[in-house]
XYZ file of C-alpha atoms in Angstrom:
236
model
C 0.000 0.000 0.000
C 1.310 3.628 -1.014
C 1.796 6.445 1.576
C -1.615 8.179 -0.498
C -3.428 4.773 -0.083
C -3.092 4.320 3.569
C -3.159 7.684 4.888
C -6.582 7.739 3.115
C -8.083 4.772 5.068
C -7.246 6.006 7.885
C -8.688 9.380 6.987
C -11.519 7.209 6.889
C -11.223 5.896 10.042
C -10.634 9.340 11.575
C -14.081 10.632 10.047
C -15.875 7.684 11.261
C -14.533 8.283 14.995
C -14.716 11.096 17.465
C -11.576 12.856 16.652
C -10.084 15.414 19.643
C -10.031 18.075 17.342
C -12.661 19.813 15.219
C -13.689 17.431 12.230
C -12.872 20.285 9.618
C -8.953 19.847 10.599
C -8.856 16.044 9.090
C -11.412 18.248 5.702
C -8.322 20.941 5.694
C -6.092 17.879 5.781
C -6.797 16.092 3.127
C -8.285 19.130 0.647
C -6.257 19.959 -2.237
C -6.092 23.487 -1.667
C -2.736 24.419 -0.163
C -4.559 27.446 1.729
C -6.633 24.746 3.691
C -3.600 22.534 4.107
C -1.789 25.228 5.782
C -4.750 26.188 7.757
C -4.596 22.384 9.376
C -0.785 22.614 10.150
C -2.215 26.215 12.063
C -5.003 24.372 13.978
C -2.570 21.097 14.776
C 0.671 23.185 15.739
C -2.324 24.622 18.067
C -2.613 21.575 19.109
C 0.512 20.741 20.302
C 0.083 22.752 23.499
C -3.938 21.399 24.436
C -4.151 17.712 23.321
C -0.557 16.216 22.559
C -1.566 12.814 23.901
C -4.053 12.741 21.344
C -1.880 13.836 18.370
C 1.049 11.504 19.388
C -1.722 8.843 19.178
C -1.495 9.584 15.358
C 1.683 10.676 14.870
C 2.661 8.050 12.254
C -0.633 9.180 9.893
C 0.962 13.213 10.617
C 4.086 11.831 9.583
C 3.114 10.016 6.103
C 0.282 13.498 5.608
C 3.059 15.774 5.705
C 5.491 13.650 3.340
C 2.689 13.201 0.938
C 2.217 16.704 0.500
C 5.510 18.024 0.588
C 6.018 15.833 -2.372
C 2.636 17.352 -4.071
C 3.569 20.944 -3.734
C 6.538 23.593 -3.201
C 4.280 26.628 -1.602
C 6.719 28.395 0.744
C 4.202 28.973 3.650
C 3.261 24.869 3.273
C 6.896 23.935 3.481
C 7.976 26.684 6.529
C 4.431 25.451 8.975
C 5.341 22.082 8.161
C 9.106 22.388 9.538
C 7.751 24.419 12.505
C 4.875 21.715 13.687
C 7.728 18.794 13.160
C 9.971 20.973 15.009
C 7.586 21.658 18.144
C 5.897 18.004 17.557
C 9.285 16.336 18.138
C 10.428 18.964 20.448
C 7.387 17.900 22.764
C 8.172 14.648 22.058
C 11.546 14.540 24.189
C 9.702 16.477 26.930
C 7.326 13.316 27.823
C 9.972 11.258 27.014
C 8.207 9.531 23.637
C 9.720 7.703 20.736
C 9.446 7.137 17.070
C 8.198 3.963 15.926
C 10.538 2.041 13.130
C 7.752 3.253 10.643
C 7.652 6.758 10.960
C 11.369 7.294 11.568
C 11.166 5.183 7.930
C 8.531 7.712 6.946
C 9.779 11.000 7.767
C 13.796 10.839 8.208
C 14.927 10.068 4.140
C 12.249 13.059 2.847
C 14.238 15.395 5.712
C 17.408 14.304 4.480
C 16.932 14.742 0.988
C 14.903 18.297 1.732
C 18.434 19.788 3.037
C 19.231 20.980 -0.271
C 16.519 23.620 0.895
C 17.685 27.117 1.206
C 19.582 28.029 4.229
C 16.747 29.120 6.702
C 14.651 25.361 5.746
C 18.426 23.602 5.988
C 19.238 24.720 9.566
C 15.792 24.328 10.752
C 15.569 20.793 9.077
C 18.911 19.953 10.739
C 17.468 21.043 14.054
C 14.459 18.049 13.245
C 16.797 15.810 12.302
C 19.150 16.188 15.635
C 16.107 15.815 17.671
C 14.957 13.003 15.564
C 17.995 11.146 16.526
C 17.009 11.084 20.340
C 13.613 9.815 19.350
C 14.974 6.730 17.892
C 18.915 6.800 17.453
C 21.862 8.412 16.095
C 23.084 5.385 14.050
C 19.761 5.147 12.363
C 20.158 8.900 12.126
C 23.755 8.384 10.643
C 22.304 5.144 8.087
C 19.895 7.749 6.727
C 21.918 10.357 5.879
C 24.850 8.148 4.251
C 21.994 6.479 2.241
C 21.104 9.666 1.124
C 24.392 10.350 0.589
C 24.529 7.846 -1.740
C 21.700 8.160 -3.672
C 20.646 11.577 -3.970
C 20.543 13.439 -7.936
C 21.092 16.795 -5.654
C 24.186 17.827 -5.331
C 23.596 20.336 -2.331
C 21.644 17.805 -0.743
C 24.227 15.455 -0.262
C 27.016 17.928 0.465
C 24.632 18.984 3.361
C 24.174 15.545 4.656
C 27.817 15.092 4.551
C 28.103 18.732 7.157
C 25.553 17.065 9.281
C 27.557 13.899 9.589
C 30.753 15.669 9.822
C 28.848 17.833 13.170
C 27.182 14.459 14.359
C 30.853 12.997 14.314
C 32.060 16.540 16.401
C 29.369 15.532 19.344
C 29.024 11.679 19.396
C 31.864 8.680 19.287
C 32.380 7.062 16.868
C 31.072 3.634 18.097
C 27.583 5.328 18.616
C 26.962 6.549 15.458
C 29.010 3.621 13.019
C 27.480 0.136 13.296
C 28.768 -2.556 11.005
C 25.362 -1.562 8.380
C 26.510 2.351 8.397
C 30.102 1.217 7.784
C 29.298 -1.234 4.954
C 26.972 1.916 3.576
C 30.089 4.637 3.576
C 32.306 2.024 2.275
C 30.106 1.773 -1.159
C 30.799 4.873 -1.349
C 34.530 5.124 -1.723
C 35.690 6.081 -4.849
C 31.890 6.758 -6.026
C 31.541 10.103 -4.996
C 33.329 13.374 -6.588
C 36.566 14.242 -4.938
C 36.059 16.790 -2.495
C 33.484 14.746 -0.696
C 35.101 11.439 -1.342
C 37.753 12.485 0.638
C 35.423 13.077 4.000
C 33.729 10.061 3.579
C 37.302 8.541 3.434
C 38.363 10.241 6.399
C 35.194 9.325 8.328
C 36.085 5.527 7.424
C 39.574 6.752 8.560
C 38.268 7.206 12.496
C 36.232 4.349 12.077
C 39.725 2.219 11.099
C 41.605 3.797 14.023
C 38.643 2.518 16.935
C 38.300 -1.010 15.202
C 41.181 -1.792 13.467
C 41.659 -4.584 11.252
C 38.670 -6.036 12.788
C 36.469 -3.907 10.830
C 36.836 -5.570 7.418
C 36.042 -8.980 9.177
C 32.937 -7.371 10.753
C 31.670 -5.737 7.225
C 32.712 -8.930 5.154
C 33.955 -8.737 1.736
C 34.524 -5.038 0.669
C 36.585 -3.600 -2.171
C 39.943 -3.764 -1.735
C 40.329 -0.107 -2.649
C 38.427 0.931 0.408
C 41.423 -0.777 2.273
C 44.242 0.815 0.458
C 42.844 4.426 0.955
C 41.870 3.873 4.471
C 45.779 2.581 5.076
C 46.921 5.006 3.155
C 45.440 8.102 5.192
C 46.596 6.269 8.396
């Protein structure tokens, strides 16, 4: 089932039930105007401060709505109340001490990374989501996101960005707690792949990662490309 698909049955669902919040919010929701879309992040973001319990309750169908239509549109003032109610929605989130299921971390973390080519006032406040996103589920998940992205993003900016925010991730957590054998096996594809400038971090994150584990490392990550070897002994 597609994001569209099953945020629509449970639209249904919602309409069916005695929602917390006025009825028109779920109409504003799911309307194709982007005036009444924003008008529903106004009234939830509202929310936030009267009946969190409630919207954490349905925090995974917030999650796939706002994907959905960031992908459908580029209005400004959609994108900018978006980023603000993920902002306070998380923000609340590490208050009552909640977490992100698997599925919405799935949901919400790769559209965040790849949005970073944003302009500058979206990128920092998308980095601020993202950092708090990592104490809702974890920094290596954070980490496997953003070197996936890395990876696979057409955008240039966007993957120089997610590079920074690795590189700053790297300045405030160990190494062991953001590198697990899947994140290392991730970077390592990536050697040689990338253009120079940010071939050469990548290769001196895997660099660090060499100097905690050792030799080990390649019989942790299995068979690997021998040229991810040479360069990391050759920057030792």
């Amino acid at each position: 089932m597609c994001i569209r698909d099953s945020i629509n049955a449970e639209y249904m669902g919602i309409k069916q039930s005695t929602w917390v919040l006025d009825p028109s919010v779920v109409d504003y929701m799911f309307s194709s105007q982007a005036k009444k879309n924003h008008e529903a992040l106004t009234l939830l973001t509202a929310g936030l401060k009267t009946e969190l319990p409630a919207l954490l309750d349905i925090s995974d169908l917030l999650c796939k709505w706002i994907v959905m239509k960031m992908a459908d549109q580029s209005n400004i003032t959609f994108i900018k109340a978006a980023l603000d109610f993920l902002l306070l929605l998380f923000e609340n989130m590490t208050i009552v001490d909640s977490r992100l299921l698997d599925y919405e971390v799935d949901i919400i973390l790769p559209m965040l990374c790849e949005k970073l080519s944003l302009n500058n006032v979206f990128k920092n406040k998308i980095k601020g989501i993202l950092v708090l996103a990592s104490q809702l589920c974890s920094v290596i998940r954070l980490a496997n996101f953003l070197i996936k992205t890395l990876g696979s993003s057409k955008n240039r900016k966007a993957r120089v960005e997610c590079l920074v925010l690795l590189r700053e991730l790297g300045e405030k957590y160990v190494v062991d707690e953001m590198y697990d054998t899947e994140n290392v096996k991730e970077l390592i594809k990536l050697v040689g792949v990338l253009e120079g400038p940010l071939n050469a971090q990548v290769v001196e994150i895997l660099v660090e990662v060499y100097k905690l584990y050792g030799d080990s490392l390649w019989i942790e990550v299995g068979e690997i490309p021998s040229k991810a070897k040479t360069v990391s002994y050759t920057h030792l």
